[in-house]
Amino acid sequence: MKTILAAYSGALKGTGYSILSSLQDLPSPPWPALRSKMEKHLQVIAVLQWVISFLAMGISCTVLLLYMFCTDLWVIAAMYTTWLIFDWNTPKQGGRRSSWVRNWTVWTYFRDYFPIRLIKTHNLLPSRNYIFGYHPHGIFSFGAFCNFGTEATGFSKKFPGIKPSLATLAGNFRMPILRDYLMSGGICPVNRNSIDYLLSQNGTGNAVVIVVGGAAESLDCAPGMNSVTLNNRKGFVRLALQQGSDLVPVYSFGENNVYKQVIFEEGTWCRLAQKRLQKILGFAPCLFHGCGLFSDSWGMVPYNKPITTIVGEPITVPKVEEPTRDMVELYHAMYIKSLRSLFDKYKTRFGLKESDILHIQ
């Protein structure tokens, strides 16, 4: 009996070792690969939702609001419209930013898709106000939005006491829901009233971010191009002088690389049509493409090319209520020199050659 039990025990022991050995020989579960794939999908969705929101949310919500007036939900539509009229001037009076929205997890996925980085070169004093000149525009200014419209790259930690306000088309703030979505990120209309309020009636520590080249610059953006529209853009310099706000050049390496665009030659009818529509619509109708959703086909998803935003050294600007033309020209020239210096200092670190230059037109 003891012999039988010993033999049975030995068989079990041998079987146990065999099972353990077999388990060790099995391939490890694909959790890391699955997790990485899921994160990539979430990153694509995070970027795509912003692109679609920027392009379609305003129009869609306007149409939906008008449709609701024709249904049993007209009371809700009427209440929202009444509140919209009452709240109409809020975007021009500092907006209604939300720290909760600026810290959404979706923005970290947005950041990591490209990825986007923010580099600080100098300290900014909370006792001063600033105008950041952002270059280049690109198609959607992804770097500007991620760095200054969210906290994904840690702006508040890098620049304590400074509150950024990214300025964009005023027309966006006339559309229901979209206006609130933009304001929650600290985004404001790029008009005189809004910027004046932030720089003169909102205390200190404000940084208004203006994409100086605007829609016109987006017509010239393409991978490998280092060109900014700045020579005839002097209004932001005059505004800085009138408010006594320091000028800060900002350059984003890689902003032009995330979409491919068909650029039409000056003088062609296609180029003339683009410029004509730009004046009517307020934005440039670019002919561009990225990649498809989860594939290498053409689509609206930008290419995942790195974007690195460098915040340069502030230029101290005196407060002059009525600056002369010569004074505006002087500080404009100082700004261009500072921007060129910033570009030249960092260009080789981000894939450019020493011979590459910044074209200013």
mmCIF file of C-alpha atoms in Angstrom:
data_model
loop_
_atom_site.group_PDB
_atom_site.id
_atom_site.type_symbol
_atom_site.label_atom_id
_atom_site.label_comp_id
_atom_site.label_asym_id
_atom_site.label_seq_id
_atom_site.Cartn_x
_atom_site.Cartn_y
_atom_site.Cartn_z
ATOM 1 C CA MET A 1 0.000 0.000 0.000
ATOM 2 C CA LYS A 2 2.787 2.396 0.921
ATOM 3 C CA THR A 3 4.537 1.521 -2.329
ATOM 4 C CA ILE A 4 1.401 2.352 -4.326
ATOM 5 C CA LEU A 5 0.951 5.719 -2.521
ATOM 6 C CA ALA A 6 4.604 6.634 -3.052
ATOM 7 C CA ALA A 7 4.326 5.823 -6.732
ATOM 8 C CA TYR A 8 1.097 7.886 -7.029
ATOM 9 C CA SER A 9 2.710 10.808 -5.203
ATOM 10 C CA GLY A 10 5.737 10.686 -7.455
ATOM 11 C CA ALA A 11 3.509 10.655 -10.515
ATOM 12 C CA LEU A 12 1.665 13.754 -9.269
ATOM 13 C CA LYS A 13 4.940 15.484 -8.508
ATOM 14 C CA GLY A 14 6.259 14.675 -11.944
ATOM 15 C CA THR A 15 3.029 15.884 -13.513
ATOM 16 C CA GLY A 16 3.270 19.143 -11.541
ATOM 17 C CA TYR A 17 6.757 19.797 -12.792
ATOM 18 C CA SER A 18 5.650 18.986 -16.336
ATOM 19 C CA ILE A 19 2.724 21.423 -16.115
ATOM 20 C CA LEU A 20 4.958 24.173 -14.644
ATOM 21 C CA SER A 21 7.546 23.597 -17.331
ATOM 22 C CA SER A 22 4.889 23.760 -20.025
ATOM 23 C CA LEU A 23 3.486 27.013 -18.609
ATOM 24 C CA GLN A 24 6.951 28.574 -18.619
ATOM 25 C CA ASP A 25 7.374 27.601 -22.263
ATOM 26 C CA LEU A 26 4.122 29.331 -23.269
ATOM 27 C CA PRO A 27 4.484 32.804 -24.912
ATOM 28 C CA SER A 28 3.827 35.725 -22.557
ATOM 29 C CA PRO A 29 0.361 37.318 -22.865
ATOM 30 C CA PRO A 30 0.250 40.240 -25.319
ATOM 31 C CA TRP A 31 -0.898 42.813 -22.730
ATOM 32 C CA PRO A 32 1.922 45.367 -23.316
ATOM 33 C CA ALA A 33 1.360 45.276 -27.079
ATOM 34 C CA LEU A 34 -2.423 45.517 -26.634
ATOM 35 C CA ARG A 35 -2.040 48.414 -24.209
ATOM 36 C CA SER A 36 0.276 50.233 -26.607
ATOM 37 C CA LYS A 37 -2.180 49.731 -29.468
ATOM 38 C CA MET A 38 -5.096 51.004 -27.382
ATOM 39 C CA GLU A 39 -3.130 54.090 -26.365
ATOM 40 C CA LYS A 40 -2.334 54.811 -29.997
ATOM 41 C CA HIS A 41 -6.013 54.555 -30.907
ATOM 42 C CA LEU A 42 -6.934 56.896 -28.036
ATOM 43 C CA GLN A 43 -4.322 59.383 -29.222
ATOM 44 C CA VAL A 44 -5.780 59.359 -32.739
ATOM 45 C CA ILE A 45 -9.303 59.836 -31.374
ATOM 46 C CA ALA A 46 -8.149 62.707 -29.134
ATOM 47 C CA VAL A 47 -6.627 64.573 -32.089
ATOM 48 C CA LEU A 48 -9.485 63.811 -34.452
ATOM 49 C CA GLN A 49 -12.128 65.030 -31.998
ATOM 50 C CA TRP A 50 -10.379 68.402 -31.834
ATOM 51 C CA VAL A 51 -10.125 68.672 -35.630
ATOM 52 C CA ILE A 52 -13.808 67.786 -36.062
ATOM 53 C CA SER A 53 -14.847 70.094 -33.214
ATOM 54 C CA PHE A 54 -12.959 73.004 -34.737
ATOM 55 C CA LEU A 55 -14.361 72.396 -38.219
ATOM 56 C CA ALA A 56 -17.911 71.254 -37.543
ATOM 57 C CA MET A 57 -19.064 71.819 -33.957
ATOM 58 C CA GLY A 58 -20.119 75.432 -34.458
ATOM 59 C CA ILE A 59 -22.131 74.819 -37.620
ATOM 60 C CA SER A 60 -23.650 71.575 -36.316
ATOM 61 C CA CYS A 61 -24.777 73.144 -33.048
ATOM 62 C CA THR A 62 -26.214 76.173 -34.860
ATOM 63 C CA VAL A 63 -28.259 73.927 -37.145
ATOM 64 C CA LEU A 64 -29.356 71.796 -34.174
ATOM 65 C CA LEU A 65 -30.471 74.874 -32.229
ATOM 66 C CA LEU A 66 -32.550 76.140 -35.170
ATOM 67 C CA TYR A 67 -34.053 72.675 -35.644
ATOM 68 C CA MET A 68 -35.054 72.485 -31.972
ATOM 69 C CA PHE A 69 -37.214 75.583 -32.437
ATOM 70 C CA CYS A 70 -39.329 73.489 -34.831
ATOM 71 C CA THR A 71 -39.843 70.677 -32.337
ATOM 72 C CA ASP A 72 -41.351 70.148 -28.904
ATOM 73 C CA LEU A 73 -37.968 71.121 -27.476
ATOM 74 C CA TRP A 74 -38.404 74.749 -28.555
ATOM 75 C CA VAL A 75 -38.576 75.853 -24.915
ATOM 76 C CA ILE A 76 -35.036 74.552 -24.283
ATOM 77 C CA ALA A 77 -33.827 76.256 -27.459
ATOM 78 C CA ALA A 78 -35.481 79.517 -26.425
ATOM 79 C CA MET A 79 -33.940 79.363 -22.944
ATOM 80 C CA TYR A 80 -30.472 78.725 -24.351
ATOM 81 C CA THR A 81 -30.841 81.528 -26.900
ATOM 82 C CA THR A 82 -31.919 83.943 -24.154
ATOM 83 C CA TRP A 83 -28.895 82.982 -22.076
ATOM 84 C CA LEU A 84 -26.672 83.294 -25.174
ATOM 85 C CA ILE A 85 -27.831 86.879 -25.720
ATOM 86 C CA PHE A 86 -27.264 87.695 -22.055
ATOM 87 C CA ASP A 87 -23.782 86.105 -22.168
ATOM 88 C CA TRP A 88 -22.792 87.526 -25.562
ATOM 89 C CA ASN A 89 -19.958 89.784 -24.360
ATOM 90 C CA THR A 90 -18.311 87.268 -22.036
ATOM 91 C CA PRO A 91 -15.680 86.162 -24.608
ATOM 92 C CA LYS A 92 -14.540 89.782 -24.917
ATOM 93 C CA GLN A 93 -14.344 90.195 -21.128
ATOM 94 C CA GLY A 94 -11.826 87.558 -20.134
ATOM 95 C CA GLY A 95 -13.958 84.558 -21.078
ATOM 96 C CA ARG A 96 -14.831 81.714 -18.732
ATOM 97 C CA ARG A 97 -11.874 79.346 -18.452
ATOM 98 C CA SER A 98 -12.100 76.040 -16.634
ATOM 99 C CA SER A 99 -9.088 74.433 -14.956
ATOM 100 C CA TRP A 100 -10.992 71.156 -15.049
ATOM 101 C CA VAL A 101 -11.345 71.250 -18.848
ATOM 102 C CA ARG A 102 -7.754 72.402 -19.359
ATOM 103 C CA ASN A 103 -6.579 69.360 -17.376
ATOM 104 C CA TRP A 104 -8.709 66.743 -19.147
ATOM 105 C CA THR A 105 -6.867 63.452 -19.715
ATOM 106 C CA VAL A 106 -7.813 63.615 -23.397
ATOM 107 C CA TRP A 107 -5.275 66.408 -23.868
ATOM 108 C CA THR A 108 -2.416 64.180 -22.689
ATOM 109 C CA TYR A 109 -3.361 61.713 -25.431
ATOM 110 C CA PHE A 110 -3.530 64.673 -27.831
ATOM 111 C CA ARG A 111 -0.025 65.738 -26.733
ATOM 112 C CA ASP A 112 1.485 62.267 -26.982
ATOM 113 C CA TYR A 113 0.180 61.590 -30.501
ATOM 114 C CA PHE A 114 2.686 63.941 -32.157
ATOM 115 C CA PRO A 115 4.269 64.380 -29.501
ATOM 116 C CA ILE A 116 4.170 68.070 -28.507
ATOM 117 C CA ARG A 117 6.691 69.647 -26.136
ATOM 118 C CA LEU A 118 6.974 73.110 -24.574
ATOM 119 C CA ILE A 119 10.438 74.503 -23.852
ATOM 120 C CA LYS A 120 11.009 77.494 -21.583
ATOM 121 C CA THR A 121 14.092 79.625 -22.176
ATOM 122 C CA HIS A 122 13.522 82.539 -19.767
ATOM 123 C CA ASN A 123 11.449 83.342 -16.711
ATOM 124 C CA LEU A 124 8.380 85.535 -17.031
ATOM 125 C CA LEU A 125 7.398 87.916 -14.252
ATOM 126 C CA PRO A 126 3.828 87.677 -12.903
ATOM 127 C CA SER A 127 3.985 91.435 -12.359
ATOM 128 C CA ARG A 128 4.013 92.030 -16.135
ATOM 129 C CA ASN A 129 1.635 91.317 -19.009
ATOM 130 C CA TYR A 130 2.790 89.734 -22.261
ATOM 131 C CA ILE A 131 1.910 89.301 -25.908
ATOM 132 C CA PHE A 132 3.225 86.017 -27.299
ATOM 133 C CA GLY A 133 3.748 85.980 -31.067
ATOM 134 C CA TYR A 134 3.256 82.377 -32.199
ATOM 135 C CA HIS A 135 4.888 81.131 -35.419
ATOM 136 C CA PRO A 136 4.187 79.434 -37.774
ATOM 137 C CA HIS A 137 0.429 79.044 -38.126
ATOM 138 C CA GLY A 138 0.418 75.617 -39.765
ATOM 139 C CA ILE A 139 -2.994 74.245 -40.735
ATOM 140 C CA PHE A 140 -4.615 73.970 -37.301
ATOM 141 C CA SER A 141 -1.936 75.439 -34.966
ATOM 142 C CA PHE A 142 -1.813 72.226 -32.961
ATOM 143 C CA GLY A 143 1.192 73.387 -30.954
ATOM 144 C CA ALA A 144 -0.485 76.656 -29.989
ATOM 145 C CA PHE A 145 -3.650 74.913 -28.830
ATOM 146 C CA CYS A 146 -1.948 72.120 -26.884
ATOM 147 C CA ASN A 147 0.583 74.381 -25.140
ATOM 148 C CA PHE A 148 -1.618 77.377 -24.382
ATOM 149 C CA GLY A 149 -5.213 76.087 -24.576
ATOM 150 C CA THR A 150 -4.582 73.116 -22.270
ATOM 151 C CA GLU A 151 -2.250 72.121 -19.445
ATOM 152 C CA ALA A 152 -1.010 68.996 -21.247
ATOM 153 C CA THR A 153 2.544 70.350 -21.539
ATOM 154 C CA GLY A 154 2.544 71.951 -18.086
ATOM 155 C CA PHE A 155 2.431 75.662 -18.963
ATOM 156 C CA SER A 156 1.349 76.743 -15.457
ATOM 157 C CA LYS A 157 4.160 74.758 -13.855
ATOM 158 C CA LYS A 158 6.778 76.091 -16.242
ATOM 159 C CA PHE A 159 5.528 79.681 -15.983
ATOM 160 C CA PRO A 160 4.004 80.071 -12.503
ATOM 161 C CA GLY A 161 1.766 83.098 -12.102
ATOM 162 C CA ILE A 162 1.225 83.505 -15.863
ATOM 163 C CA LYS A 163 -2.219 82.871 -17.363
ATOM 164 C CA PRO A 164 -2.209 82.194 -21.146
ATOM 165 C CA SER A 165 -5.087 83.191 -23.423
ATOM 166 C CA LEU A 166 -4.895 81.884 -26.977
ATOM 167 C CA ALA A 167 -6.542 84.274 -29.446
ATOM 168 C CA THR A 168 -8.499 82.839 -32.387
ATOM 169 C CA LEU A 169 -11.140 83.907 -34.928
ATOM 170 C CA ALA A 170 -13.854 86.055 -33.361
ATOM 171 C CA GLY A 171 -16.465 84.333 -35.541
ATOM 172 C CA ASN A 172 -16.050 81.113 -33.546
ATOM 173 C CA PHE A 173 -17.530 82.841 -30.500
ATOM 174 C CA ARG A 174 -20.786 83.604 -32.305
ATOM 175 C CA MET A 175 -21.619 79.905 -32.577
ATOM 176 C CA PRO A 176 -23.508 78.089 -29.788
ATOM 177 C CA ILE A 177 -21.708 75.458 -27.697
ATOM 178 C CA LEU A 178 -18.438 75.949 -29.615
ATOM 179 C CA ARG A 179 -17.967 79.340 -27.940
ATOM 180 C CA ASP A 180 -18.278 77.743 -24.481
ATOM 181 C CA TYR A 181 -15.968 74.893 -25.436
ATOM 182 C CA LEU A 182 -13.294 77.355 -26.567
ATOM 183 C CA MET A 183 -13.691 79.660 -23.572
ATOM 184 C CA SER A 184 -13.273 76.752 -21.170
ATOM 185 C CA GLY A 185 -9.729 76.333 -22.475
ATOM 186 C CA GLY A 186 -8.903 80.005 -21.972
ATOM 187 C CA ILE A 187 -9.287 80.802 -25.670
ATOM 188 C CA CYS A 188 -10.423 84.330 -26.596
ATOM 189 C CA PRO A 189 -11.410 86.284 -29.743
ATOM 190 C CA VAL A 190 -8.522 87.863 -31.606
ATOM 191 C CA ASN A 191 -10.015 91.349 -31.627
ATOM 192 C CA ARG A 192 -9.054 94.669 -30.064
ATOM 193 C CA ASN A 193 -11.724 94.692 -27.335
ATOM 194 C CA SER A 194 -10.886 91.232 -26.044
ATOM 195 C CA ILE A 195 -7.111 91.733 -25.993
ATOM 196 C CA ASP A 196 -7.409 95.225 -24.476
ATOM 197 C CA TYR A 197 -9.520 93.811 -21.647
ATOM 198 C CA LEU A 198 -7.036 91.048 -20.841
ATOM 199 C CA LEU A 199 -4.044 93.402 -20.867
ATOM 200 C CA SER A 200 -5.569 96.407 -19.104
ATOM 201 C CA GLN A 201 -8.506 95.295 -16.929
ATOM 202 C CA ASN A 202 -7.560 91.791 -15.862
ATOM 203 C CA GLY A 203 -4.615 92.563 -13.602
ATOM 204 C CA THR A 204 -1.109 91.302 -14.376
ATOM 205 C CA GLY A 205 0.363 87.928 -15.244
ATOM 206 C CA ASN A 206 -1.628 87.664 -18.477
ATOM 207 C CA ALA A 207 -0.118 86.301 -21.684
ATOM 208 C CA VAL A 208 -2.188 86.782 -24.842
ATOM 209 C CA VAL A 209 -1.021 84.355 -27.540
ATOM 210 C CA ILE A 210 -1.502 85.679 -31.072
ATOM 211 C CA VAL A 211 -0.794 83.526 -34.133
ATOM 212 C CA VAL A 212 0.631 86.508 -35.984
ATOM 213 C CA GLY A 213 0.672 85.074 -39.516
ATOM 214 C CA GLY A 214 -3.001 84.193 -39.333
ATOM 215 C CA ALA A 215 -4.927 82.522 -42.116
ATOM 216 C CA ALA A 216 -2.701 84.013 -44.820
ATOM 217 C CA GLU A 217 0.295 82.148 -43.436
ATOM 218 C CA SER A 218 -1.514 78.820 -43.491
ATOM 219 C CA LEU A 219 -1.587 78.964 -47.308
ATOM 220 C CA ASP A 220 2.210 78.640 -47.358
ATOM 221 C CA CYS A 221 2.719 75.879 -44.809
ATOM 222 C CA ALA A 222 4.062 72.512 -45.929
ATOM 223 C CA PRO A 223 6.573 69.986 -44.629
ATOM 224 C CA GLY A 224 10.110 71.400 -44.677
ATOM 225 C CA MET A 225 9.030 75.032 -45.105
ATOM 226 C CA ASN A 226 10.337 77.622 -42.648
ATOM 227 C CA SER A 227 8.392 80.695 -43.630
ATOM 228 C CA VAL A 228 6.391 83.179 -41.547
ATOM 229 C CA THR A 229 4.180 86.103 -42.524
ATOM 230 C CA LEU A 230 5.412 88.999 -40.417
ATOM 231 C CA ASN A 231 6.794 91.943 -42.400
ATOM 232 C CA ASN A 232 3.439 93.718 -42.643
ATOM 233 C CA ARG A 233 2.022 92.435 -39.344
ATOM 234 C CA LYS A 234 2.659 95.319 -36.936
ATOM 235 C CA GLY A 235 -0.655 95.714 -35.157
ATOM 236 C CA PHE A 236 0.393 93.423 -32.301
ATOM 237 C CA VAL A 237 3.506 95.571 -31.749
ATOM 238 C CA ARG A 238 1.446 98.768 -31.591
ATOM 239 C CA LEU A 239 -0.922 97.082 -29.149
ATOM 240 C CA ALA A 240 2.016 95.985 -26.978
ATOM 241 C CA LEU A 241 3.261 99.577 -26.830
ATOM 242 C CA GLN A 242 -0.158 100.996 -25.985
ATOM 243 C CA GLN A 243 -0.601 98.501 -23.148
ATOM 244 C CA GLY A 244 3.030 98.362 -22.027
ATOM 245 C CA SER A 245 3.052 94.593 -22.484
ATOM 246 C CA ASP A 246 6.287 92.764 -23.225
ATOM 247 C CA LEU A 247 6.666 90.946 -26.540
ATOM 248 C CA VAL A 248 7.666 87.270 -26.505
ATOM 249 C CA PRO A 249 8.602 85.448 -29.732
ATOM 250 C CA VAL A 250 7.459 81.799 -29.882
ATOM 251 C CA TYR A 251 8.469 79.336 -32.582
ATOM 252 C CA SER A 252 7.146 75.793 -33.062
ATOM 253 C CA PHE A 253 9.465 73.454 -34.913
ATOM 254 C CA GLY A 254 7.444 70.806 -36.743
ATOM 255 C CA GLU A 255 4.138 72.694 -36.897
ATOM 256 C CA ASN A 256 4.273 72.686 -40.700
ATOM 257 C CA ASN A 257 5.094 68.977 -40.948
ATOM 258 C CA VAL A 258 1.853 67.408 -39.725
ATOM 259 C CA TYR A 259 -0.119 67.898 -42.969
ATOM 260 C CA LYS A 260 0.759 67.864 -46.648
ATOM 261 C CA GLN A 261 -0.688 70.742 -48.645
ATOM 262 C CA VAL A 262 -1.020 71.633 -52.300
ATOM 263 C CA ILE A 263 0.469 75.125 -52.570
ATOM 264 C CA PHE A 264 -0.620 77.111 -55.608
ATOM 265 C CA GLU A 265 1.698 79.635 -57.225
ATOM 266 C CA GLU A 266 1.045 83.347 -56.756
ATOM 267 C CA GLY A 267 -1.075 84.738 -59.573
ATOM 268 C CA THR A 268 -2.864 81.486 -60.424
ATOM 269 C CA TRP A 269 -6.646 81.441 -60.302
ATOM 270 C CA CYS A 270 -6.590 78.830 -57.526
ATOM 271 C CA ARG A 271 -4.435 81.088 -55.345
ATOM 272 C CA LEU A 272 -6.636 84.086 -56.072
ATOM 273 C CA ALA A 273 -9.733 82.064 -55.166
ATOM 274 C CA GLN A 274 -8.138 81.005 -51.870
ATOM 275 C CA LYS A 275 -7.318 84.592 -50.946
ATOM 276 C CA ARG A 276 -10.779 85.777 -51.951
ATOM 277 C CA LEU A 277 -12.458 83.127 -49.800
ATOM 278 C CA GLN A 278 -10.068 83.930 -46.958
ATOM 279 C CA LYS A 279 -11.298 87.526 -46.877
ATOM 280 C CA ILE A 280 -14.932 86.404 -46.935
ATOM 281 C CA LEU A 281 -14.736 83.499 -44.481
ATOM 282 C CA GLY A 282 -11.962 84.736 -42.200
ATOM 283 C CA PHE A 283 -9.924 81.550 -42.676
ATOM 284 C CA ALA A 284 -7.989 80.101 -45.588
ATOM 285 C CA PRO A 285 -9.530 77.142 -47.502
ATOM 286 C CA CYS A 286 -6.369 75.035 -47.724
ATOM 287 C CA LEU A 287 -6.152 71.915 -49.885
ATOM 288 C CA PHE A 288 -4.405 69.504 -47.525
ATOM 289 C CA HIS A 289 -4.433 65.934 -46.275
ATOM 290 C CA GLY A 290 -3.047 63.791 -43.493
ATOM 291 C CA CYS A 291 -3.464 60.081 -42.898
ATOM 292 C CA GLY A 292 -6.580 57.957 -42.482
ATOM 293 C CA LEU A 293 -8.117 56.651 -39.279
ATOM 294 C CA PHE A 294 -5.866 53.824 -38.027
ATOM 295 C CA SER A 295 -4.298 53.393 -41.486
ATOM 296 C CA ASP A 296 -1.804 54.919 -43.917
ATOM 297 C CA SER A 297 -4.479 56.102 -46.361
ATOM 298 C CA TRP A 298 -5.296 59.769 -46.889
ATOM 299 C CA GLY A 299 -7.530 61.433 -44.335
ATOM 300 C CA MET A 300 -8.000 64.243 -41.816
ATOM 301 C CA VAL A 301 -5.776 62.775 -39.101
ATOM 302 C CA PRO A 302 -2.452 64.671 -38.991
ATOM 303 C CA TYR A 303 0.820 62.824 -39.340
ATOM 304 C CA ASN A 304 2.429 62.070 -35.994
ATOM 305 C CA LYS A 305 5.416 64.364 -36.427
ATOM 306 C CA PRO A 306 6.973 65.939 -33.316
ATOM 307 C CA ILE A 307 6.147 69.578 -32.546
ATOM 308 C CA THR A 308 8.469 71.462 -30.205
ATOM 309 C CA THR A 309 7.437 74.937 -29.085
ATOM 310 C CA ILE A 310 10.178 77.291 -27.889
ATOM 311 C CA VAL A 311 9.143 80.318 -25.794
ATOM 312 C CA GLY A 312 11.842 82.937 -26.311
ATOM 313 C CA GLU A 313 13.216 85.843 -24.333
ATOM 314 C CA PRO A 314 10.744 88.666 -23.575
ATOM 315 C CA ILE A 315 11.374 92.079 -25.116
ATOM 316 C CA THR A 316 10.660 94.802 -22.570
ATOM 317 C CA VAL A 317 8.188 97.296 -24.018
ATOM 318 C CA PRO A 318 7.361 100.724 -22.498
ATOM 319 C CA LYS A 319 3.796 101.945 -22.233
ATOM 320 C CA VAL A 320 3.091 104.625 -24.850
ATOM 321 C CA GLU A 321 -0.538 105.596 -25.378
ATOM 322 C CA GLU A 322 0.105 107.037 -28.842
ATOM 323 C CA PRO A 323 3.187 105.308 -30.269
ATOM 324 C CA THR A 324 4.700 106.886 -33.352
ATOM 325 C CA ARG A 325 5.252 104.985 -36.571
ATOM 326 C CA ASP A 326 9.010 105.026 -36.009
ATOM 327 C CA MET A 327 8.576 103.534 -32.542
ATOM 328 C CA VAL A 328 6.390 100.731 -33.894
ATOM 329 C CA GLU A 329 8.972 100.064 -36.633
ATOM 330 C CA LEU A 330 11.765 99.965 -34.047
ATOM 331 C CA TYR A 331 10.114 97.355 -31.822
ATOM 332 C CA HIS A 332 8.901 95.400 -34.812
ATOM 333 C CA ALA A 333 12.504 95.164 -36.044
ATOM 334 C CA MET A 334 13.616 94.115 -32.554
ATOM 335 C CA TYR A 335 10.960 91.405 -32.553
ATOM 336 C CA ILE A 336 12.036 90.052 -35.951
ATOM 337 C CA LYS A 337 15.670 89.966 -34.834
ATOM 338 C CA SER A 338 14.724 88.091 -31.653
ATOM 339 C CA LEU A 339 12.606 85.585 -33.596
ATOM 340 C CA ARG A 340 15.433 84.920 -36.066
ATOM 341 C CA SER A 341 17.859 84.438 -33.201
ATOM 342 C CA LEU A 342 15.493 81.972 -31.522
ATOM 343 C CA PHE A 343 15.103 79.993 -34.738
ATOM 344 C CA ASP A 344 18.844 79.902 -35.450
ATOM 345 C CA LYS A 345 19.734 78.856 -31.912
ATOM 346 C CA TYR A 346 17.465 75.796 -31.836
ATOM 347 C CA LYS A 347 17.050 74.736 -35.482
ATOM 348 C CA THR A 348 19.762 72.053 -35.546
ATOM 349 C CA ARG A 349 18.341 70.425 -32.398
ATOM 350 C CA PHE A 350 15.072 69.678 -34.167
ATOM 351 C CA GLY A 351 16.070 68.213 -37.490
ATOM 352 C CA LEU A 352 17.054 71.291 -39.476
ATOM 353 C CA LYS A 353 20.423 72.019 -41.036
ATOM 354 C CA GLU A 354 22.765 74.826 -40.071
ATOM 355 C CA SER A 355 22.227 76.302 -43.535
ATOM 356 C CA ASP A 356 18.419 76.504 -43.112
ATOM 357 C CA ILE A 357 17.118 80.019 -42.659
ATOM 358 C CA LEU A 358 13.837 81.509 -41.504
ATOM 359 C CA HIS A 359 12.068 83.238 -44.390
ATOM 360 C CA ILE A 360 10.082 86.275 -43.264
ATOM 361 C CA GLN A 361 7.603 87.675 -45.758
#
